[in-house]
PDB file of C-alpha atoms in Angstrom:
ATOM      1  CA  UNK I 186      88.071  88.202  73.518  1.00 42.00           C
ATOM      2  CA  UNK I 187      91.818  86.866  71.591  1.00 44.00           C
ATOM      3  CA  UNK I 188      92.136  83.449  72.244  1.00 55.00           C
ATOM      4  CA  UNK I 189      95.090  81.947  73.699  1.00 49.00           C
ATOM      5  CA  UNK I 190      96.803  78.665  71.111  1.00 49.00           C
ATOM      6  CA  UNK I 191      96.799  81.938  68.711  1.00 50.00           C
ATOM      7  CA  UNK I 192      99.359  83.746  70.511  1.00 56.00           C
ATOM      8  CA  UNK I 193     101.120  80.448  69.680  1.00 63.00           C
ATOM      9  CA  UNK I 194     101.680  81.466  66.278  1.00 64.00           C
ATOM     10  CA  UNK I 195     101.639  86.052  65.935  1.00 67.00           C
ATOM     11  CA  UNK I 196     104.309  87.602  63.838  1.00 73.00           C
ATOM     12  CA  UNK I 197     105.892  84.126  61.810  1.00 85.00           C
ATOM     13  CA  UNK I 198     108.873  84.648  59.943  1.00 93.00           C
ATOM     14  CA  UNK I 199     109.373  84.601  55.928  1.00 96.00           C
ATOM     15  CA  UNK I 200     110.442  81.292  55.593  1.00 97.00           C
ATOM     16  CA  UNK I 201     111.605  82.686  52.021  1.00 97.00           C
ATOM     17  CA  UNK I 202     111.327  78.670  51.024  1.00 97.00           C
ATOM     18  CA  UNK I 203     112.752  79.898  46.852  1.00 97.00           C
ATOM     19  CA  UNK I 204     116.098  80.631  49.003  1.00 97.00           C
ATOM     20  CA  UNK I 205     116.440  76.694  50.385  1.00 98.00           C
ATOM     21  CA  UNK I 206     118.363  76.029  46.844  1.00 97.00           C
ATOM     22  CA  UNK I 207     119.812  79.195  46.734  1.00 98.00           C
ATOM     23  CA  UNK I 208     123.133  77.126  47.838  1.00 97.00           C
ATOM     24  CA  UNK I 209     125.260  80.591  47.632  1.00 98.00           C
ATOM     25  CA  UNK I 210     122.450  82.536  49.430  1.00 98.00           C
ATOM     26  CA  UNK I 211     122.579  80.269  52.179  1.00 98.00           C
ATOM     27  CA  UNK I 212     126.318  80.479  51.593  1.00 98.00           C
ATOM     28  CA  UNK I 213     126.148  83.936  52.156  1.00 98.00           C
ATOM     29  CA  UNK I 214     123.882  83.905  55.270  1.00 98.00           C
ATOM     30  CA  UNK I 215     126.127  81.736  57.511  1.00 98.00           C
ATOM     31  CA  UNK I 216     128.776  83.703  56.903  1.00 98.00           C
ATOM     32  CA  UNK I 217     127.342  86.379  57.943  1.00 98.00           C
ATOM     33  CA  UNK I 218     127.330  87.329  62.028  1.00 97.00           C
ATOM     34  CA  UNK I 219     124.413  89.232  62.224  1.00 97.00           C
ATOM     35  CA  UNK I 220     122.297  85.055  61.480  1.00 98.00           C
ATOM     36  CA  UNK I 221     121.004  83.908  64.039  1.00 97.00           C
ATOM     37  CA  UNK I 222     121.342  79.776  65.162  1.00 98.00           C
ATOM     38  CA  UNK I 223     118.988  77.849  67.586  1.00 97.00           C
ATOM     39  CA  UNK I 224     120.816  74.779  68.375  1.00 97.00           C
ATOM     40  CA  UNK I 225     118.666  71.024  68.680  1.00 96.00           C
ATOM     41  CA  UNK I 226     119.717  68.949  71.017  1.00 96.00           C
ATOM     42  CA  UNK I 227     117.151  66.177  68.937  1.00 94.00           C
ATOM     43  CA  UNK I 228     114.065  67.381  69.057  1.00 93.00           C
ATOM     44  CA  UNK I 229     114.855  69.360  72.723  1.00 94.00           C
ATOM     45  CA  UNK I 230     116.126  72.608  73.319  1.00 94.00           C
ATOM     46  CA  UNK I 231     117.636  75.109  75.915  1.00 92.00           C
ATOM     47  CA  UNK I 232     116.295  77.920  77.212  1.00 87.00           C
ATOM     48  CA  UNK I 233     118.823  80.803  78.361  1.00 81.00           C
ATOM     49  CA  UNK I 234     116.933  82.188  81.133  1.00 78.00           C
ATOM     50  CA  UNK I 235     113.762  82.489  80.148  1.00 75.00           C
ATOM     51  CA  UNK I 236     114.672  83.393  76.605  1.00 85.00           C
ATOM     52  CA  UNK I 237     115.838  81.385  73.236  1.00 88.00           C
ATOM     53  CA  UNK I 238     119.298  80.481  73.393  1.00 90.00           C
ATOM     54  CA  UNK I 239     119.710  82.101  69.638  1.00 95.00           C
ATOM     55  CA  UNK I 240     124.308  81.959  68.816  1.00 96.00           C
ATOM     56  CA  UNK I 241     125.624  83.178  65.493  1.00 97.00           C
ATOM     57  CA  UNK I 242     126.735  80.200  62.822  1.00 98.00           C
ATOM     58  CA  UNK I 243     129.855  80.046  63.952  1.00 98.00           C
ATOM     59  CA  UNK I 244     129.171  78.950  67.482  1.00 97.00           C
ATOM     60  CA  UNK I 245     126.832  76.831  66.313  1.00 97.00           C
ATOM     61  CA  UNK I 246     128.034  73.399  66.191  1.00 96.00           C
ATOM     62  CA  UNK I 247     127.971  70.530  63.303  1.00 96.00           C
ATOM     63  CA  UNK I 248     124.437  69.457  62.437  1.00 96.00           C
ATOM     64  CA  UNK I 249     121.437  69.060  59.830  1.00 97.00           C
ATOM     65  CA  UNK I 250     121.419  73.405  58.745  1.00 98.00           C
ATOM     66  CA  UNK I 251     117.814  74.016  58.788  1.00 98.00           C
ATOM     67  CA  UNK I 252     116.038  77.466  57.122  1.00 98.00           C
ATOM     68  CA  UNK I 253     114.310  78.886  58.815  1.00 98.00           C
ATOM     69  CA  UNK I 254     113.631  82.325  57.190  1.00 97.00           C
ATOM     70  CA  UNK I 255     114.109  85.961  57.728  1.00 97.00           C
ATOM     71  CA  UNK I 256     112.426  87.918  60.574  1.00 94.00           C
ATOM     72  CA  UNK I 257     113.914  91.484  61.390  1.00 93.00           C
ATOM     73  CA  UNK I 258     116.802  92.390  57.952  1.00 94.00           C
ATOM     74  CA  UNK I 259     118.343  88.812  59.222  1.00 96.00           C
ATOM     75  CA  UNK I 260     118.343  85.435  58.550  1.00 98.00           C
ATOM     76  CA  UNK I 261     117.449  82.867  61.006  1.00 98.00           C
ATOM     77  CA  UNK I 262     118.536  79.510  60.847  1.00 98.00           C
ATOM     78  CA  UNK I 263     118.295  76.205  63.106  1.00 98.00           C
ATOM     79  CA  UNK I 264     120.679  73.003  63.456  1.00 98.00           C
ATOM     80  CA  UNK I 265     119.703  70.282  64.836  1.00 97.00           C
ATOM     81  CA  UNK I 266     122.265  67.689  65.912  1.00 96.00           C
ATOM     82  CA  UNK I 267     121.635  64.123  68.190  1.00 91.00           C
ATOM     83  CA  UNK I 268     120.537  63.369  71.636  1.00 90.00           C
ATOM     84  CA  UNK I 269     124.773  63.649  72.606  1.00 87.00           C
ATOM     85  CA  UNK I 270     124.615  67.265  73.799  1.00 90.00           C
ATOM     86  CA  UNK I 271     121.410  67.023  76.024  1.00 85.00           C
ATOM     87  CA  UNK I 272     122.879  64.262  77.284  1.00 85.00           C
ATOM     88  CA  UNK I 273     126.457  66.121  78.369  1.00 86.00           C
ATOM     89  CA  UNK I 274     123.769  68.574  80.512  1.00 81.00           C
ATOM     90  CA  UNK I 275     122.564  71.538  80.772  1.00 82.00           C
ATOM     91  CA  UNK I 276     118.246  72.494  80.746  1.00 89.00           C
ATOM     92  CA  UNK I 277     117.553  70.986  77.874  1.00 94.00           C
ATOM     93  CA  UNK I 278     113.944  71.312  77.461  1.00 91.00           C
ATOM     94  CA  UNK I 279     111.402  69.669  74.398  1.00 91.00           C
ATOM     95  CA  UNK I 280     108.610  71.471  72.780  1.00 87.00           C
ATOM     96  CA  UNK I 281     105.959  70.164  75.250  1.00 84.00           C
ATOM     97  CA  UNK I 282     107.471  71.860  78.115  1.00 87.00           C
ATOM     98  CA  UNK I 283     108.378  75.086  76.646  1.00 86.00           C
ATOM     99  CA  UNK I 284     103.798  75.389  75.247  1.00 78.00           C
ATOM    100  CA  UNK I 285     102.850  77.533  78.468  1.00 75.00           C
ATOM    101  CA  UNK I 286     105.592  80.134  78.814  1.00 80.00           C
ATOM    102  CA  UNK I 287     105.048  80.513  74.677  1.00 77.00           C
ATOM    103  CA  UNK I 288     101.186  81.128  75.022  1.00 71.00           C
ATOM    104  CA  UNK I 289     101.218  83.413  77.823  1.00 71.00           C
ATOM    105  CA  UNK I 290     104.382  85.285  75.838  1.00 70.00           C
ATOM    106  CA  UNK I 291     107.201  84.765  78.696  1.00 74.00           C
ATOM    107  CA  UNK I 292     108.727  82.280  76.175  1.00 77.00           C
ATOM    108  CA  UNK I 293     109.703  84.333  72.771  1.00 76.00           C
ATOM    109  CA  UNK I 294     109.950  83.421  69.123  1.00 78.00           C
ATOM    110  CA  UNK I 295     106.768  80.785  69.064  1.00 83.00           C
ATOM    111  CA  UNK I 296     106.447  80.230  65.566  1.00 88.00           C
ATOM    112  CA  UNK I 297     110.175  79.765  65.219  1.00 91.00           C
ATOM    113  CA  UNK I 298     110.779  77.506  67.349  1.00 92.00           C
ATOM    114  CA  UNK I 299     107.489  75.165  65.984  1.00 90.00           C
ATOM    115  CA  UNK I 300     109.062  75.102  62.970  1.00 94.00           C
ATOM    116  CA  UNK I 301     113.295  74.131  63.782  1.00 95.00           C
ATOM    117  CA  UNK I 302     110.781  70.975  66.742  1.00 94.00           C
ATOM    118  CA  UNK I 303     108.528  69.832  63.692  1.00 93.00           C
ATOM    119  CA  UNK I 304     111.638  70.133  61.512  1.00 95.00           C
ATOM    120  CA  UNK I 305     113.645  67.861  64.226  1.00 95.00           C
ATOM    121  CA  UNK I 306     110.954  65.379  64.894  1.00 93.00           C
ATOM    122  CA  UNK I 307     110.164  63.734  61.252  1.00 95.00           C
ATOM    123  CA  UNK I 308     114.531  64.192  61.144  1.00 94.00           C
ATOM    124  CA  UNK I 309     114.523  62.409  63.504  1.00 92.00           C
ATOM    125  CA  UNK I 310     111.963  59.658  63.179  1.00 91.00           C
ATOM    126  CA  UNK I 311     113.222  59.547  59.496  1.00 94.00           C
ATOM    127  CA  UNK I 312     115.799  57.695  58.830  1.00 91.00           C
ATOM    128  CA  UNK I 313     114.761  55.258  55.555  1.00 95.00           C
ATOM    129  CA  UNK I 314     113.379  55.680  52.315  1.00 96.00           C
ATOM    130  CA  UNK I 315     109.815  53.574  52.387  1.00 93.00           C
ATOM    131  CA  UNK I 316     110.514  53.043  48.942  1.00 95.00           C
ATOM    132  CA  UNK I 317     113.843  51.190  48.760  1.00 96.00           C
ATOM    133  CA  UNK I 318     115.183  51.813  52.797  1.00 96.00           C
ATOM    134  CA  UNK I 319     117.484  53.132  51.272  1.00 97.00           C
ATOM    135  CA  UNK I 320     119.393  55.710  53.372  1.00 96.00           C
ATOM    136  CA  UNK I 321     118.033  59.079  53.505  1.00 97.00           C
ATOM    137  CA  UNK I 322     120.353  62.356  52.592  1.00 97.00           C
ATOM    138  CA  UNK I 323     118.960  66.650  54.124  1.00 97.00           C
ATOM    139  CA  UNK I 324     118.155  68.237  51.519  1.00 97.00           C
ATOM    140  CA  UNK I 325     116.586  71.666  50.845  1.00 98.00           C
ATOM    141  CA  UNK I 326     117.968  73.556  53.602  1.00 98.00           C
ATOM    142  CA  UNK I 327     116.974  70.590  55.906  1.00 97.00           C
ATOM    143  CA  UNK I 328     112.810  70.670  54.207  1.00 98.00           C
ATOM    144  CA  UNK I 329     113.663  67.507  52.138  1.00 98.00           C
ATOM    145  CA  UNK I 330     114.679  63.981  52.394  1.00 98.00           C
ATOM    146  CA  UNK I 331     116.168  63.398  49.091  1.00 98.00           C
ATOM    147  CA  UNK I 332     117.174  58.313  49.454  1.00 98.00           C
ATOM    148  CA  UNK I 333     120.618  58.002  48.230  1.00 97.00           C
ATOM    149  CA  UNK I 334     119.999  53.657  45.630  1.00 97.00           C
ATOM    150  CA  UNK I 335     116.615  55.593  44.472  1.00 97.00           C
ATOM    151  CA  UNK I 336     116.368  59.047  44.427  1.00 97.00           C
ATOM    152  CA  UNK I 337     112.868  59.259  45.848  1.00 97.00           C
ATOM    153  CA  UNK I 338     112.192  62.812  48.024  1.00 97.00           C
ATOM    154  CA  UNK I 339     110.482  62.752  51.157  1.00 95.00           C
ATOM    155  CA  UNK I 340     109.325  66.022  52.712  1.00 96.00           C
ATOM    156  CA  UNK I 341     108.205  66.867  56.226  1.00 94.00           C
ATOM    157  CA  UNK I 342     105.027  64.942  57.431  1.00 89.00           C
ATOM    158  CA  UNK I 343     102.196  66.362  58.739  1.00 92.00           C
ATOM    159  CA  UNK I 344      99.380  64.895  60.537  1.00 94.00           C
ATOM    160  CA  UNK I 345      95.992  66.843  60.287  1.00 96.00           C
ATOM    161  CA  UNK I 346      93.473  65.588  63.523  1.00 97.00           C
ATOM    162  CA  UNK I 347      90.187  67.365  64.097  1.00 98.00           C
ATOM    163  CA  UNK I 348      89.239  68.715  67.302  1.00 98.00           C
ATOM    164  CA  UNK I 349      85.750  69.109  68.205  1.00 98.00           C
ATOM    165  CA  UNK I 350      83.483  71.504  70.798  1.00 98.00           C
ATOM    166  CA  UNK I 351      79.440  69.541  70.771  1.00 98.00           C
ATOM    167  CA  UNK I 352      76.583  71.449  71.817  1.00 98.00           C
ATOM    168  CA  UNK I 353      73.774  70.423  72.631  1.00 97.00           C
ATOM    169  CA  UNK I 354      70.015  72.491  73.250  1.00 95.00           C
ATOM    170  CA  UNK I 355      69.256  76.197  72.590  1.00 94.00           C
ATOM    171  CA  UNK I 356      72.424  78.363  72.123  1.00 93.00           C
ATOM    172  CA  UNK I 357      73.291  81.275  74.173  1.00 90.00           C
ATOM    173  CA  UNK I 358      70.583  80.034  76.469  1.00 93.00           C
ATOM    174  CA  UNK I 359      71.196  78.428  80.204  1.00 93.00           C
ATOM    175  CA  UNK I 360      70.028  74.880  79.367  1.00 94.00           C
ATOM    176  CA  UNK I 361      72.605  74.880  76.685  1.00 97.00           C
ATOM    177  CA  UNK I 362      74.889  72.503  76.787  1.00 98.00           C
ATOM    178  CA  UNK I 363      79.337  71.473  76.007  1.00 98.00           C
ATOM    179  CA  UNK I 364      80.280  67.781  75.708  1.00 98.00           C
ATOM    180  CA  UNK I 365      83.595  67.025  77.399  1.00 98.00           C
ATOM    181  CA  UNK I 366      85.861  64.138  77.342  1.00 97.00           C
ATOM    182  CA  UNK I 367      87.360  62.648  79.711  1.00 96.00           C
ATOM    183  CA  UNK I 368      90.712  59.545  78.937  1.00 94.00           C
ATOM    184  CA  UNK I 369      91.011  56.642  81.594  1.00 89.00           C
ATOM    185  CA  UNK I 370      94.623  57.370  82.203  1.00 92.00           C
ATOM    186  CA  UNK I 371      94.003  60.848  83.806  1.00 93.00           C
ATOM    187  CA  UNK I 372      93.396  62.378  86.730  1.00 90.00           C
ATOM    188  CA  UNK I 373      90.503  62.329  87.939  1.00 91.00           C
ATOM    189  CA  UNK I 374      88.201  65.210  86.964  1.00 93.00           C
ATOM    190  CA  UNK I 375      89.980  66.035  83.671  1.00 95.00           C
ATOM    191  CA  UNK I 376      88.085  66.363  80.950  1.00 97.00           C
ATOM    192  CA  UNK I 377      89.236  68.029  77.497  1.00 97.00           C
ATOM    193  CA  UNK I 378      87.188  68.451  73.951  1.00 98.00           C
ATOM    194  CA  UNK I 379      86.905  65.664  72.660  1.00 98.00           C
ATOM    195  CA  UNK I 380      89.251  65.049  69.461  1.00 97.00           C
ATOM    196  CA  UNK I 381      90.678  62.620  66.514  1.00 96.00           C
ATOM    197  CA  UNK I 382      92.543  61.670  63.609  1.00 97.00           C
ATOM    198  CA  UNK I 383      91.697  62.580  59.808  1.00 97.00           C
ATOM    199  CA  UNK I 384      90.922  59.004  57.889  1.00 97.00           C
ATOM    200  CA  UNK I 385      92.008  59.738  54.234  1.00 95.00           C
ATOM    201  CA  UNK I 386      88.590  59.865  51.950  1.00 97.00           C
ATOM    202  CA  UNK I 387      87.277  61.899  54.114  1.00 97.00           C
ATOM    203  CA  UNK I 388      85.874  65.571  54.959  1.00 98.00           C
ATOM    204  CA  UNK I 389      87.192  67.205  57.734  1.00 98.00           C
ATOM    205  CA  UNK I 390      83.425  67.720  59.052  1.00 98.00           C
ATOM    206  CA  UNK I 391      83.177  63.692  59.137  1.00 98.00           C
ATOM    207  CA  UNK I 392      85.650  63.142  61.600  1.00 98.00           C
ATOM    208  CA  UNK I 393      84.159  65.000  63.450  1.00 98.00           C
ATOM    209  CA  UNK I 394      82.200  63.234  63.140  1.00 98.00           C
ATOM    210  CA  UNK I 395      82.242  59.492  63.197  1.00 98.00           C
ATOM    211  CA  UNK I 396      85.283  60.337  66.022  1.00 97.00           C
ATOM    212  CA  UNK I 397      82.619  62.043  68.371  1.00 98.00           C
ATOM    213  CA  UNK I 398      79.962  59.092  67.616  1.00 97.00           C
ATOM    214  CA  UNK I 399      82.658  56.471  68.613  1.00 96.00           C
ATOM    215  CA  UNK I 400      83.484  58.411  71.143  1.00 96.00           C
ATOM    216  CA  UNK I 401      81.125  58.445  72.809  1.00 97.00           C
ATOM    217  CA  UNK I 402      77.964  57.439  70.574  1.00 97.00           C
ATOM    218  CA  UNK I 403      76.468  61.336  70.642  1.00 98.00           C
ATOM    219  CA  UNK I 404      75.547  61.949  67.242  1.00 98.00           C
ATOM    220  CA  UNK I 405      76.167  65.231  65.381  1.00 98.00           C
ATOM    221  CA  UNK I 406      74.660  67.304  62.919  1.00 98.00           C
ATOM    222  CA  UNK I 407      76.093  71.095  61.853  1.00 98.00           C
ATOM    223  CA  UNK I 408      80.020  71.464  62.335  1.00 98.00           C
ATOM    224  CA  UNK I 409      81.482  74.797  62.125  1.00 98.00           C
ATOM    225  CA  UNK I 410      84.489  75.833  61.606  1.00 97.00           C
ATOM    226  CA  UNK I 411      87.099  76.827  64.758  1.00 96.00           C
ATOM    227  CA  UNK I 412      90.060  77.191  63.828  1.00 93.00           C
ATOM    228  CA  UNK I 413      94.397  76.430  63.969  1.00 92.00           C
ATOM    229  CA  UNK I 414      97.041  75.477  65.943  1.00 89.00           C
ATOM    230  CA  UNK I 415     100.914  73.985  64.841  1.00 87.00           C
ATOM    231  CA  UNK I 416     101.040  70.962  66.925  1.00 85.00           C
ATOM    232  CA  UNK I 417     104.602  68.906  66.841  1.00 82.00           C
ATOM    233  CA  UNK I 418     103.478  65.875  68.914  1.00 83.00           C
ATOM    234  CA  UNK I 419     105.436  65.225  66.821  1.00 85.00           C
ATOM    235  CA  UNK I 420     103.360  66.051  63.956  1.00 89.00           C
ATOM    236  CA  UNK I 421      99.700  67.241  64.407  1.00 92.00           C
ATOM    237  CA  UNK I 422      97.909  69.642  62.691  1.00 94.00           C
ATOM    238  CA  UNK I 423      94.857  70.929  65.730  1.00 95.00           C
ATOM    239  CA  UNK I 424      91.701  71.958  63.339  1.00 97.00           C
ATOM    240  CA  UNK I 425      88.965  73.473  65.270  1.00 97.00           C
ATOM    241  CA  UNK I 426      85.056  72.573  64.839  1.00 98.00           C
ATOM    242  CA  UNK I 427      82.400  73.214  66.912  1.00 98.00           C
ATOM    243  CA  UNK I 428      79.703  70.791  65.820  1.00 98.00           C
ATOM    244  CA  UNK I 429      76.117  70.712  67.371  1.00 98.00           C
ATOM    245  CA  UNK I 430      74.497  67.941  68.506  1.00 98.00           C
ATOM    246  CA  UNK I 431      71.563  65.805  66.408  1.00 98.00           C
ATOM    247  CA  UNK I 432      70.717  63.638  70.391  1.00 98.00           C
ATOM    248  CA  UNK I 433      72.502  63.580  73.345  1.00 97.00           C
ATOM    249  CA  UNK I 434      72.582  60.011  74.455  1.00 98.00           C
ATOM    250  CA  UNK I 435      76.280  59.664  76.436  1.00 97.00           C
ATOM    251  CA  UNK I 436      77.496  55.829  75.279  1.00 96.00           C
ATOM    252  CA  UNK I 437      80.938  56.228  75.711  1.00 94.00           C
ATOM    253  CA  UNK I 438      83.780  53.155  74.716  1.00 86.00           C
ATOM    254  CA  UNK I 439      85.849  52.617  77.775  1.00 84.00           C
ATOM    255  CA  UNK I 440      89.029  52.856  75.553  1.00 85.00           C
ATOM    256  CA  UNK I 441      89.991  56.483  74.336  1.00 85.00           C
ATOM    257  CA  UNK I 442      87.350  57.397  76.264  1.00 94.00           C
ATOM    258  CA  UNK I 443      86.496  56.909  79.629  1.00 95.00           C
ATOM    259  CA  UNK I 444      83.637  59.379  80.398  1.00 96.00           C
ATOM    260  CA  UNK I 445      82.210  61.913  79.117  1.00 97.00           C
ATOM    261  CA  UNK I 446      79.100  64.647  80.478  1.00 97.00           C
ATOM    262  CA  UNK I 447      77.082  66.966  79.228  1.00 98.00           C
ATOM    263  CA  UNK I 448      78.167  70.762  80.823  1.00 98.00           C
ATOM    264  CA  UNK I 449      75.727  74.034  81.164  1.00 98.00           C
ATOM    265  CA  UNK I 450      77.334  77.059  81.277  1.00 97.00           C
ATOM    266  CA  UNK I 451      76.942  77.212  84.710  1.00 97.00           C
ATOM    267  CA  UNK I 452      78.287  74.218  85.754  1.00 97.00           C
ATOM    268  CA  UNK I 453      80.843  74.463  83.938  1.00 97.00           C
ATOM    269  CA  UNK I 454      81.706  77.219  86.014  1.00 96.00           C
ATOM    270  CA  UNK I 455      80.730  75.913  89.425  1.00 97.00           C
ATOM    271  CA  UNK I 456      82.710  73.115  89.285  1.00 96.00           C
ATOM    272  CA  UNK I 457      86.280  74.533  87.410  1.00 96.00           C
ATOM    273  CA  UNK I 458      86.441  77.289  90.156  1.00 95.00           C
ATOM    274  CA  UNK I 459      86.108  74.420  92.755  1.00 95.00           C
ATOM    275  CA  UNK I 460      88.493  72.361  91.208  1.00 93.00           C
ATOM    276  CA  UNK I 461      85.635  69.286  90.407  1.00 95.00           C
ATOM    277  CA  UNK I 462      86.632  69.953  86.800  1.00 96.00           C
ATOM    278  CA  UNK I 463      90.016  71.094  85.683  1.00 94.00           C
ATOM    279  CA  UNK I 464      90.624  72.253  81.435  1.00 94.00           C
ATOM    280  CA  UNK I 465      93.231  72.327  79.332  1.00 89.00           C
ATOM    281  CA  UNK I 466      95.354  75.295  79.878  1.00 81.00           C
ATOM    282  CA  UNK I 467      94.819  78.163  77.786  1.00 72.00           C
ATOM    283  CA  UNK I 468      98.216  76.754  75.583  1.00 76.00           C
ATOM    284  CA  UNK I 469      95.273  74.491  74.043  1.00 83.00           C
ATOM    285  CA  UNK I 470      93.677  74.808  70.921  1.00 91.00           C
ATOM    286  CA  UNK I 471      91.359  72.965  73.438  1.00 94.00           C
ATOM    287  CA  UNK I 472      90.955  75.496  76.316  1.00 92.00           C
ATOM    288  CA  UNK I 473      89.845  78.473  73.332  1.00 93.00           C
ATOM    289  CA  UNK I 474      87.009  76.143  71.937  1.00 96.00           C
ATOM    290  CA  UNK I 475      85.287  76.462  76.032  1.00 96.00           C
ATOM    291  CA  UNK I 476      85.899  79.230  76.683  1.00 95.00           C
ATOM    292  CA  UNK I 477      84.511  80.535  72.991  1.00 95.00           C
ATOM    293  CA  UNK I 478      82.164  78.559  73.639  1.00 97.00           C
ATOM    294  CA  UNK I 479      81.223  79.618  76.966  1.00 97.00           C
ATOM    295  CA  UNK I 480      81.829  83.256  76.086  1.00 95.00           C
ATOM    296  CA  UNK I 481      84.613  84.426  78.461  1.00 94.00           C
ATOM    297  CA  UNK I 482      87.889  83.399  80.582  1.00 93.00           C
ATOM    298  CA  UNK I 483      86.965  79.769  82.872  1.00 93.00           C
ATOM    299  CA  UNK I 484      89.448  79.915  86.162  1.00 89.00           C
ATOM    300  CA  UNK I 485      91.956  76.665  86.191  1.00 82.00           C
ATOM    301  CA  UNK I 486      93.651  74.462  84.226  1.00 74.00           C
ATOM    302  CA  UNK I 487      96.008  71.577  83.989  1.00 71.00           C
TER     303      UNK I 487
END
């Protein structure tokens, strides 16, 4: 089956990173009326009739000019302005509001939108040099920030996070189960796969084992890589795994996880159909992990 989270990143653009410091090339492409520009107000965009609103360079406002890359024999840029445009009115949306239309194909340009918003988020939060506190100046077509005092360069930050479905029992049998958890702030019935951030010095497999043990008390042995998903909310890369449990007793931490349960495939289907169980929608790699283990689509979601 085609995993929904992969649909968000199909048809990637050529990022032409070698051109980011080629000022003559950049100016030539910016002068081309065929080039396209996505305007961001802070970290928000304004779709037009269900599509991303790409304008010509001449129509773009002032702001940090970001080279996204090339596709279809033209150059694609983003201009990141302050949040003032969105405050002036109109329907401006954050990336979280657009994930579902990106995943189901009703909004195009997924890879370039994720690229643009990820850089906009980074530019928004990276205001001063962490070494000396000096002002930062954008370089390399928006992909570097250089301190005007000490010269130290900053690069876009991405925080790796693991997300995993943990299974127990004989694989492929009716008795095999998967482990899902819920946070206290979620509505009743909402469950998802476990997840957590990588810590320095770990392997990703050990991150999976540590996070599952910390949150649920379940021990994990074998860990298999599944896939990944850009997640600029604000700056993560979700790395999906399937883990095999070596213990099944659950003791939740009551901090991050309020409840965790083992589900057979029959229980998963029945509770999802009845609405007692609410799984993440197809935009998330979490949904892909669950349906990969289940073996097909499941109803409902949040």
